[in-house]
Coordinates of C-alpha atoms and ligand atoms in Angstrom, one line a residue:
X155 CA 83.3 105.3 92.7
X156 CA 85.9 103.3 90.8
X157 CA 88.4 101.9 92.7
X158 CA 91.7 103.4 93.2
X159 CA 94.9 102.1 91.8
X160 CA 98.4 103.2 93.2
X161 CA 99.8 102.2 89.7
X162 CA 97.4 103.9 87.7
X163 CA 98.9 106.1 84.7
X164 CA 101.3 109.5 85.9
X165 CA 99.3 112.5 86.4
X166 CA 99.4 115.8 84.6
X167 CA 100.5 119.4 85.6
X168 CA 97.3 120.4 87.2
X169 CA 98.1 117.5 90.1
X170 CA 99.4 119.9 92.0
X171 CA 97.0 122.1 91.7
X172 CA 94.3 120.2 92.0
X173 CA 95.8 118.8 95.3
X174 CA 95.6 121.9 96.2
X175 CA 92.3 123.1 95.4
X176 CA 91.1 120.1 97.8
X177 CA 93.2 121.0 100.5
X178 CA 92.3 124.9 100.4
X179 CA 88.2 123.4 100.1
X180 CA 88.9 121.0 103.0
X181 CA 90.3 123.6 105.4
X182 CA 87.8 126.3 104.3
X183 CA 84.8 123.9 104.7
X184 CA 83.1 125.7 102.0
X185 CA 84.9 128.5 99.5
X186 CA 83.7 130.3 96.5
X187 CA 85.9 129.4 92.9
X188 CA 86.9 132.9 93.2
X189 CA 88.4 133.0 96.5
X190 CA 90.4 129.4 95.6
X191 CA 91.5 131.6 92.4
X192 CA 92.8 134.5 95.0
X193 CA 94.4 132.1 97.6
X194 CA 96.0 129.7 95.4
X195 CA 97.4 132.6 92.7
X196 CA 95.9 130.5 90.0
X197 CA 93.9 131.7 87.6
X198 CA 90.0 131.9 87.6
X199 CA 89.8 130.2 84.0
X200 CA 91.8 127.3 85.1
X201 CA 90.4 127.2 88.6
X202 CA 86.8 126.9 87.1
X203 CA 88.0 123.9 84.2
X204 CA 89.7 122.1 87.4
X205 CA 86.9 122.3 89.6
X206 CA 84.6 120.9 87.1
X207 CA 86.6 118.1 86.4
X208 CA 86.2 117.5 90.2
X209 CA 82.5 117.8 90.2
X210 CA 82.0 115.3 87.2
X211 CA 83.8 113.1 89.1
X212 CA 82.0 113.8 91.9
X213 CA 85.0 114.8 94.5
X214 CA 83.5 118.0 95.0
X215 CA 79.8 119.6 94.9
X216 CA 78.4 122.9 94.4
X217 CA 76.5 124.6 97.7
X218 CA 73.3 126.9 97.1
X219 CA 74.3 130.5 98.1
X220 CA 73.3 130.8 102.0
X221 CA 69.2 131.6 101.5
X222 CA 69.2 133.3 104.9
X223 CA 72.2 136.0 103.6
X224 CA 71.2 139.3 102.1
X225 CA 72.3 139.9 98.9
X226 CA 73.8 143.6 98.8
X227 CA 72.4 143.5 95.3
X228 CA 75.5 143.6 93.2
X229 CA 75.8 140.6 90.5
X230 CA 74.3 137.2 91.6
X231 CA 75.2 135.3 94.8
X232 CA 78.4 133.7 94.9
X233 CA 78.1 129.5 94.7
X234 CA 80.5 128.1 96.9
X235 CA 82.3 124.8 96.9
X236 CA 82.6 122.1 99.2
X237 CA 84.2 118.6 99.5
X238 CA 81.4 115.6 98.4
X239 CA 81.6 113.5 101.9
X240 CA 79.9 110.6 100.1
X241 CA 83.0 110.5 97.7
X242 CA 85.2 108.5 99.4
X243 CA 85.7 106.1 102.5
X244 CA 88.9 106.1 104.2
X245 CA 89.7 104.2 107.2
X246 CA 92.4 104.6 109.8
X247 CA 94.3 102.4 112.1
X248 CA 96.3 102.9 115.1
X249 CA 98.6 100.2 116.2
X250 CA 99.4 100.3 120.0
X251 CA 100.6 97.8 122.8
X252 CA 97.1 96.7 123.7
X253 CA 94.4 97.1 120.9
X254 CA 94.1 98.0 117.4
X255 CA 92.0 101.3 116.7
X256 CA 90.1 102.2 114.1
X257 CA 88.4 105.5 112.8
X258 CA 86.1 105.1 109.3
X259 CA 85.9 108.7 108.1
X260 CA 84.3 110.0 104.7
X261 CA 86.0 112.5 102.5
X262 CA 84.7 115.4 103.9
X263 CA 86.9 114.1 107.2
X264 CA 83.1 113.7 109.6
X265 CA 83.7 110.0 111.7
X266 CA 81.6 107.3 110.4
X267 CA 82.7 104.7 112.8
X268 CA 85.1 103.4 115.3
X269 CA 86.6 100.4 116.4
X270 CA 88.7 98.7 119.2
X271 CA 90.2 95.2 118.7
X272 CA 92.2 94.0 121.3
X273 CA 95.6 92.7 119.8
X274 CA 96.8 89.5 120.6
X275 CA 100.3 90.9 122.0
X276 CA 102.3 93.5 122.7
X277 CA 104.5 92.3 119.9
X278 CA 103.4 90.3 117.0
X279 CA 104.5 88.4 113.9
X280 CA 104.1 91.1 110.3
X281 CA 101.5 88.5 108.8
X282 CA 99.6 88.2 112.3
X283 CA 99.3 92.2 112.2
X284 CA 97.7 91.8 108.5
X285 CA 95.0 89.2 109.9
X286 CA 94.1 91.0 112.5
X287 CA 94.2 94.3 110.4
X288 CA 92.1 92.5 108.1
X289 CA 89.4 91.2 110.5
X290 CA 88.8 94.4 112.5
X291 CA 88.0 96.3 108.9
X292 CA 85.3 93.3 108.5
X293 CA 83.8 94.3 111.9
X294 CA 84.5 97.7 111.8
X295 CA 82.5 98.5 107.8
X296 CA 79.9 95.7 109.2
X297 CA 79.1 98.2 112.3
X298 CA 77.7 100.6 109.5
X299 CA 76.5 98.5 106.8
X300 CA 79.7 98.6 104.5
X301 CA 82.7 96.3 103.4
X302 CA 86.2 96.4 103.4
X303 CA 85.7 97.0 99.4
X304 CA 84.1 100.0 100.1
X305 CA 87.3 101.4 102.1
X306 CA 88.8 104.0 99.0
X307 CA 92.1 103.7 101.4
X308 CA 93.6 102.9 104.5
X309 CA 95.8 104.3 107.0
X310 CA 98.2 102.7 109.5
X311 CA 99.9 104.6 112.0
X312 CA 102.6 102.3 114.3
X313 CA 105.4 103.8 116.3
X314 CA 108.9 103.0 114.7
X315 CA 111.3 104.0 112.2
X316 CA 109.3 103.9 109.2
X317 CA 109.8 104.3 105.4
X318 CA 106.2 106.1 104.4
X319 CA 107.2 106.2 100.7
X320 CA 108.1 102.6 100.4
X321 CA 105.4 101.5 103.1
X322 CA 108.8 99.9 104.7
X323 CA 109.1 99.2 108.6
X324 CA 112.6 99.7 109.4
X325 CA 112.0 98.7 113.1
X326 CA 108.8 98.9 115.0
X327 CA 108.3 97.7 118.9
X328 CA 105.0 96.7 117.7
X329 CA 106.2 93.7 115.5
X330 CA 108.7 91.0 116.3
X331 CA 110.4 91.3 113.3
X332 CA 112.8 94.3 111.5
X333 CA 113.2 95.1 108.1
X334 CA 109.0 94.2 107.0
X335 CA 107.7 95.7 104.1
X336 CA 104.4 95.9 105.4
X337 CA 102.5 97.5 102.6
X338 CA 102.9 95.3 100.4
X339 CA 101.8 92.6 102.4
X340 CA 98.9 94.7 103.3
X341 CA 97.7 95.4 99.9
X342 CA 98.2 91.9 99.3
X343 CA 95.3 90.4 100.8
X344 CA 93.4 93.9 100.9
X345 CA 90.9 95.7 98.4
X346 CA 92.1 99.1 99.1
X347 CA 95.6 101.0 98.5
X348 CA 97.3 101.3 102.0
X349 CA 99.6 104.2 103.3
X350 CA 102.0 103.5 106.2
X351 CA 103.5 105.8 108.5
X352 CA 105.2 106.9 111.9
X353 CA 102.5 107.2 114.4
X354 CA 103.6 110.6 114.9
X355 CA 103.7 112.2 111.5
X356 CA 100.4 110.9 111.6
X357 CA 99.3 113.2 114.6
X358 CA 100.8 116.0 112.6
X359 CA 98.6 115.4 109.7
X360 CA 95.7 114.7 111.8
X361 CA 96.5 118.3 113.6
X362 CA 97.0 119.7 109.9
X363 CA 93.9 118.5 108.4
X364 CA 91.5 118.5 111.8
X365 CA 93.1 119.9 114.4
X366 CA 95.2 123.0 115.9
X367 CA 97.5 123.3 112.9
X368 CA 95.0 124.4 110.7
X369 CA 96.4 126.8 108.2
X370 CA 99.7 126.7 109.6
X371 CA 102.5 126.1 107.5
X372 CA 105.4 125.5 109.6
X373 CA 104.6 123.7 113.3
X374 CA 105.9 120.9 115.4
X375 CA 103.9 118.5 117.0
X376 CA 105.6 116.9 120.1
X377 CA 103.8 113.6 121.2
X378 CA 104.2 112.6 124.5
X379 CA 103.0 108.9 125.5
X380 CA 105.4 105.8 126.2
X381 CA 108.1 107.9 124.5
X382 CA 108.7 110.9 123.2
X383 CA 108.0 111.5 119.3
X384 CA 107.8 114.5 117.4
X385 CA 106.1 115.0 113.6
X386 CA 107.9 118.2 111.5
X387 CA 105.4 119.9 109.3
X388 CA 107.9 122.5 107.1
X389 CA 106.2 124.8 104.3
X390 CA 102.7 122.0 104.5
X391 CA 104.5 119.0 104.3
X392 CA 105.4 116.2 106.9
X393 CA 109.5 116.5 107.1
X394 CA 110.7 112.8 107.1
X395 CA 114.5 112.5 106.8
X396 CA 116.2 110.1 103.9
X397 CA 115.6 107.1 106.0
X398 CA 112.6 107.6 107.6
X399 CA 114.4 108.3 110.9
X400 CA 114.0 111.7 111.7
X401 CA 112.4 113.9 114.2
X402 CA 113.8 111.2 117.1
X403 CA 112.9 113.9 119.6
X404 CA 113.4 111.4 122.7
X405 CA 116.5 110.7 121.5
X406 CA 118.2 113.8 121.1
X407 CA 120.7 114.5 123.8
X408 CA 120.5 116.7 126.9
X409 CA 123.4 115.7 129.3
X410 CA 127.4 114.8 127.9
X411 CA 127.2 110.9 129.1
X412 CA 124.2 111.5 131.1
X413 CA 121.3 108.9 131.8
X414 CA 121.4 105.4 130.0
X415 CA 118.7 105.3 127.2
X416 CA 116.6 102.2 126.1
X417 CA 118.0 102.7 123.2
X418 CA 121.7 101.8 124.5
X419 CA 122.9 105.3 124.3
X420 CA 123.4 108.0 127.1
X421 CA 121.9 111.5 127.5
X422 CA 118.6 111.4 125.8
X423 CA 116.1 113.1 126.5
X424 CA 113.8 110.1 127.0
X425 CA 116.3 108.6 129.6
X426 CA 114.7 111.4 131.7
X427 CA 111.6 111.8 131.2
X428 CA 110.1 108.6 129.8
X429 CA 108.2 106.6 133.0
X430 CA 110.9 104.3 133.4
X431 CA 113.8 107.0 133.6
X432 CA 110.9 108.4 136.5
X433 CA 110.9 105.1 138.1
X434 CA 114.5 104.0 137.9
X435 CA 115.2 107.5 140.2
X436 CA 112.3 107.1 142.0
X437 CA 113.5 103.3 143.1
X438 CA 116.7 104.6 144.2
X439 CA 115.6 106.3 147.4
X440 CA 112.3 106.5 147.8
X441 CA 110.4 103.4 149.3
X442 CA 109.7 100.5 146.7
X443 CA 106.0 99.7 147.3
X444 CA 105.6 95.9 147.0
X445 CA 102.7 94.4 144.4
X446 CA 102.6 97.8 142.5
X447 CA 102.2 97.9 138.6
X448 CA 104.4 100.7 137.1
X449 CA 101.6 102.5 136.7
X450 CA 100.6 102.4 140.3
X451 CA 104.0 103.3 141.0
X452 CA 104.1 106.1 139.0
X453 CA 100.7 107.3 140.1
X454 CA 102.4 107.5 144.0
X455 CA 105.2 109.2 142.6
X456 CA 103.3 111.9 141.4
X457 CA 101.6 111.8 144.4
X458 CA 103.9 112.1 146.7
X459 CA 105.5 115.2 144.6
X460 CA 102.2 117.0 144.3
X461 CA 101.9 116.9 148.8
X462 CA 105.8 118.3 149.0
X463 CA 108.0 115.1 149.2
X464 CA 111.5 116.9 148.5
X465 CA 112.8 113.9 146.9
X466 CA 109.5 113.3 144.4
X467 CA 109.2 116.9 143.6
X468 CA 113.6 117.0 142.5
X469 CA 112.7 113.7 140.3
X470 CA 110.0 115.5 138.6
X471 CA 111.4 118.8 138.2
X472 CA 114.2 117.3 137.3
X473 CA 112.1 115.9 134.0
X474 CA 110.3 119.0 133.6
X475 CA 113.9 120.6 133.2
X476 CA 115.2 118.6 131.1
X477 CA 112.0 118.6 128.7
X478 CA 112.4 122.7 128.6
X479 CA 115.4 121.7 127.5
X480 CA 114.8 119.5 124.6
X481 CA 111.7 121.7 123.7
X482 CA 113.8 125.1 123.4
X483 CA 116.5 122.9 121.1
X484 CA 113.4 122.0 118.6
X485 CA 112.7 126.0 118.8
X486 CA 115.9 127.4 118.4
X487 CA 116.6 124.8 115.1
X488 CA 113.4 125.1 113.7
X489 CA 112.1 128.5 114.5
X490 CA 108.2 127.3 113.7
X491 CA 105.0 129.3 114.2
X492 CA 103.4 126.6 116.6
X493 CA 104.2 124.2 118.6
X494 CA 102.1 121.1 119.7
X495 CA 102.0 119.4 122.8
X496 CA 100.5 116.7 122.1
X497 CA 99.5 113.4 124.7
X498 CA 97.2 111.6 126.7
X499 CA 97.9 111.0 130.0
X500 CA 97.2 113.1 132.3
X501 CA 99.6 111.9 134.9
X502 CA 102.4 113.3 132.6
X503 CA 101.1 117.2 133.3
X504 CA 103.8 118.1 134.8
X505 CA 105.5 118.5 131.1
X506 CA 102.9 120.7 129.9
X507 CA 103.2 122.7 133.4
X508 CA 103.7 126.9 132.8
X509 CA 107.0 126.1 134.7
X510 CA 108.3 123.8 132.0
X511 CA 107.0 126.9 129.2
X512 CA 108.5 129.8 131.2
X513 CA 112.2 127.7 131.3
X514 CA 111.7 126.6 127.6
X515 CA 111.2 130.3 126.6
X516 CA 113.9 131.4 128.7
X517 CA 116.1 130.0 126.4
X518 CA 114.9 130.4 123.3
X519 CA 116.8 133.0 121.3
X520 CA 115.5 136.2 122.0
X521 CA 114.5 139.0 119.5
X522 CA 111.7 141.5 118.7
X523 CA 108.9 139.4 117.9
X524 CA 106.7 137.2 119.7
X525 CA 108.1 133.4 120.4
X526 CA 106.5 130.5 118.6
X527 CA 103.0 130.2 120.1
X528 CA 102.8 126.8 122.1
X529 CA 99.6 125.0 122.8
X530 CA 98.6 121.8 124.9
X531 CA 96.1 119.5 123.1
X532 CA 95.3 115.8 124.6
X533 CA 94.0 113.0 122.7
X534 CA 93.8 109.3 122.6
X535 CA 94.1 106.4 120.3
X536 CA 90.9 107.2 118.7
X537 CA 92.4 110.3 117.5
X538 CA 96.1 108.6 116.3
X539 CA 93.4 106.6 114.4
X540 CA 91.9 110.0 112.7
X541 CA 95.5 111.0 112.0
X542 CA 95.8 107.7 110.1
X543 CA 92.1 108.2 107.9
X544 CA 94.1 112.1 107.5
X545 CA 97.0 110.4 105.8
X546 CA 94.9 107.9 103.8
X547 CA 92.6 110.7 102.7
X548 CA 95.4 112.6 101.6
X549 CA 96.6 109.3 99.6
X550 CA 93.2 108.8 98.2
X551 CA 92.8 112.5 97.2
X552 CA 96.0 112.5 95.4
X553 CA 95.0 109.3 94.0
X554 CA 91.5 110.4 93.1
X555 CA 92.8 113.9 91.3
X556 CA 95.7 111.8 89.5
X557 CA 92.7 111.1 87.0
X558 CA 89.6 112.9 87.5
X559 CA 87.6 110.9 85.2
X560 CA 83.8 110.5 86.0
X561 CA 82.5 106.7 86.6
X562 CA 80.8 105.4 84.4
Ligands
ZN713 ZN1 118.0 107.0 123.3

């Protein structure tokens, strides 16, 4: 494959199309050129020049018609299409408190590989990010005989206010410095384009292109985890804001001065539900057990609400109200077919409780059609990681279709 080249000449008018065509095949898994004609409302003609441009360049591959299928007997089998996994590798990278993780997918989306690097601190320097980034690719392709240069693209998720057009990090707890342009710096010492983004945009994608959201237009994707982020996906495409800072679902306000926030301001939702809004009630009256992690101390106050302590069980349904809150805010503004819930740890079930669905839907606005359809799904960083590959293999793709020409 020749490389890919972010700078490489504009496209034409069949990008779009073509764009399409590889989403429509990468959803449907395998599709006949007629039924990409039907769906996309684009002619057969131009759906069978664009497809063949793909196949010379080796994006996409024909399928014999199923052997095992009987023909009715009406005009031949119908040759379907399908993505050509071998085109591309793409590689994704989560950035969390502890470790970096990484996910090598192919273009057809099936995991190659994963990887976990411990990081050397919760909070570290841009260009100590990019060495690390860079080593963990080196052991990562080594696990399955490849190299970095073999990576058509890479993705990196991190949780922040981040610029994904410019591949700018506004702010990110995960770096001790603001204002980074850490593409650039990226694709300065690596062989592969890089795409940045929120680490929750990039569980929406990964829900779009894998998971849940597949085929749906308009959904929400609400992660749950340290805080409480939110990727909008409006008419197929991630909804980012002008600066990159939108969707701050923790930080929308539930209560006129309410709870103090990390963030310095009062009445977000995260001031109530995040683990230390839990624990900062919790330490007010119930009793402070001495050598306990915040973990542990969370763990007990969950305990202690699931056996009937009145005082545990207010805390927590306290949270869960609160959430129903927020959650029917999201549904009453946006109005979207699905909704996500999207997290990992299992201590925080008492936000995906029927409780906290039956008060959300209570007020929702109410009319003669059924509410936005709401479903749990828990993951962990490996899968963060796979929404990161998702967001480099779109880059790649629209790379790749930019200029379909066949390597030489
Ligand atoms: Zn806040």
């Amino acid at each position: 494959m020749a490389k890919l080249d972010r700078s490489a000449g504009g496209g034409d008018a069949r990008d779009k199309t073509r764009q399409e065509v590889v989403s429509l095949i990468r959803s449907a898994g395998q599709i006949a050129r007629i039924d990409i004609a039907a769906k996309t409302g684009v002619s057969p003609a131009t759906i069978t020049a664009i497809t063949q441009e793909m196949i010379q360049a080796g994006l996409i591959e024909e399928v014999a018609p199923d052997a095992g299928r009987t023909i009715s007997g009406r005009g031949r089998p119908r040759v379907s299409l399908k993505l050509r996994g071998d085109a591309h590798l793409m590689a994704g990278i989560k950035v969390s408190f502890r470790f970096l993780s990484l996910v090598l997918v192919d273009f057809e989306g099936n995991t190659l590989g994963e990887h976990v690097q411990p990081i050397s601190g919760p909070r570290v320097s841009p260009e100590a990010l990019v060495k690390e980034i860079g080593m963990l690719l080196e052991a990562a392709t080594a696990e399955i005989g490849r190299t970095p240069d073999d990576i058509s693209g890479l993705g990196v998720g991190l949780a922040g206010t981040i610029d994904a057009i410019e591949g700018f990090v506004h702010w990110s707890p995960s770096l001790t410095e603001r204002n980074v342009q850490l593409r650039n710096m990226l694709e300065a010492v690596l062989p592969m384009p890089v795409f940045l983004d929120n680490d929750a945009n990039l569980v929406a994608k990964a829900e779009q292109l894998f998971g849940e959201a597949r085929g749906v237009r308009d959904f929400i994707v609400v992660t749950i985890e340290q805080g409480v982020g939110m990727g909008i996906v409006i008419d197929g495409e991630v909804f980012r804001g002008t600066r990159g800072c939108g969707a701050e679902f923790g930080h929308t306000k539930v209560h006129l001065d309410g709870a103090l926030c990390r963030c310095g301001q009062r009445g977000c939702l995260e001031a109530y539900v995040a683990d230390y809004a839990l624990l900062r009630e919790a330490d007010v009256s119930l009793p402070a057990p001495s050598g306990k992690t915040p973990a542990e101390r969370l763990d007990l106050l969950f305990e202690a609400s699931r056996s009937g302590n009145p005082t545990a069980r207010s805390i927590i349904q306290r949270a869960s109200r609160m959430f129903a809150m927020g959650l029917a805010n999201l549904l009453n503004i946006f109005d979207p077919k699905l909704v996500i819930l999207s997290g990992e740890r299992m201590s925080h079930d008492f936000l995906y409780s029927d409780d906290v669905l039956a008060a959300m839907h209570d007020a929702v606005v109410q009319v003669d059609a059924p509410p936005p359809e709401v479903k749990i799904h828990k993951w962990g960083d490996q899968m963060w990681a796979k929404g990161a590959a998702a967001f480099a293999m779109e880059g790649v793709t629209e790379l790749a279709v930019r200029r379909p020409a066949v390597d030489a």
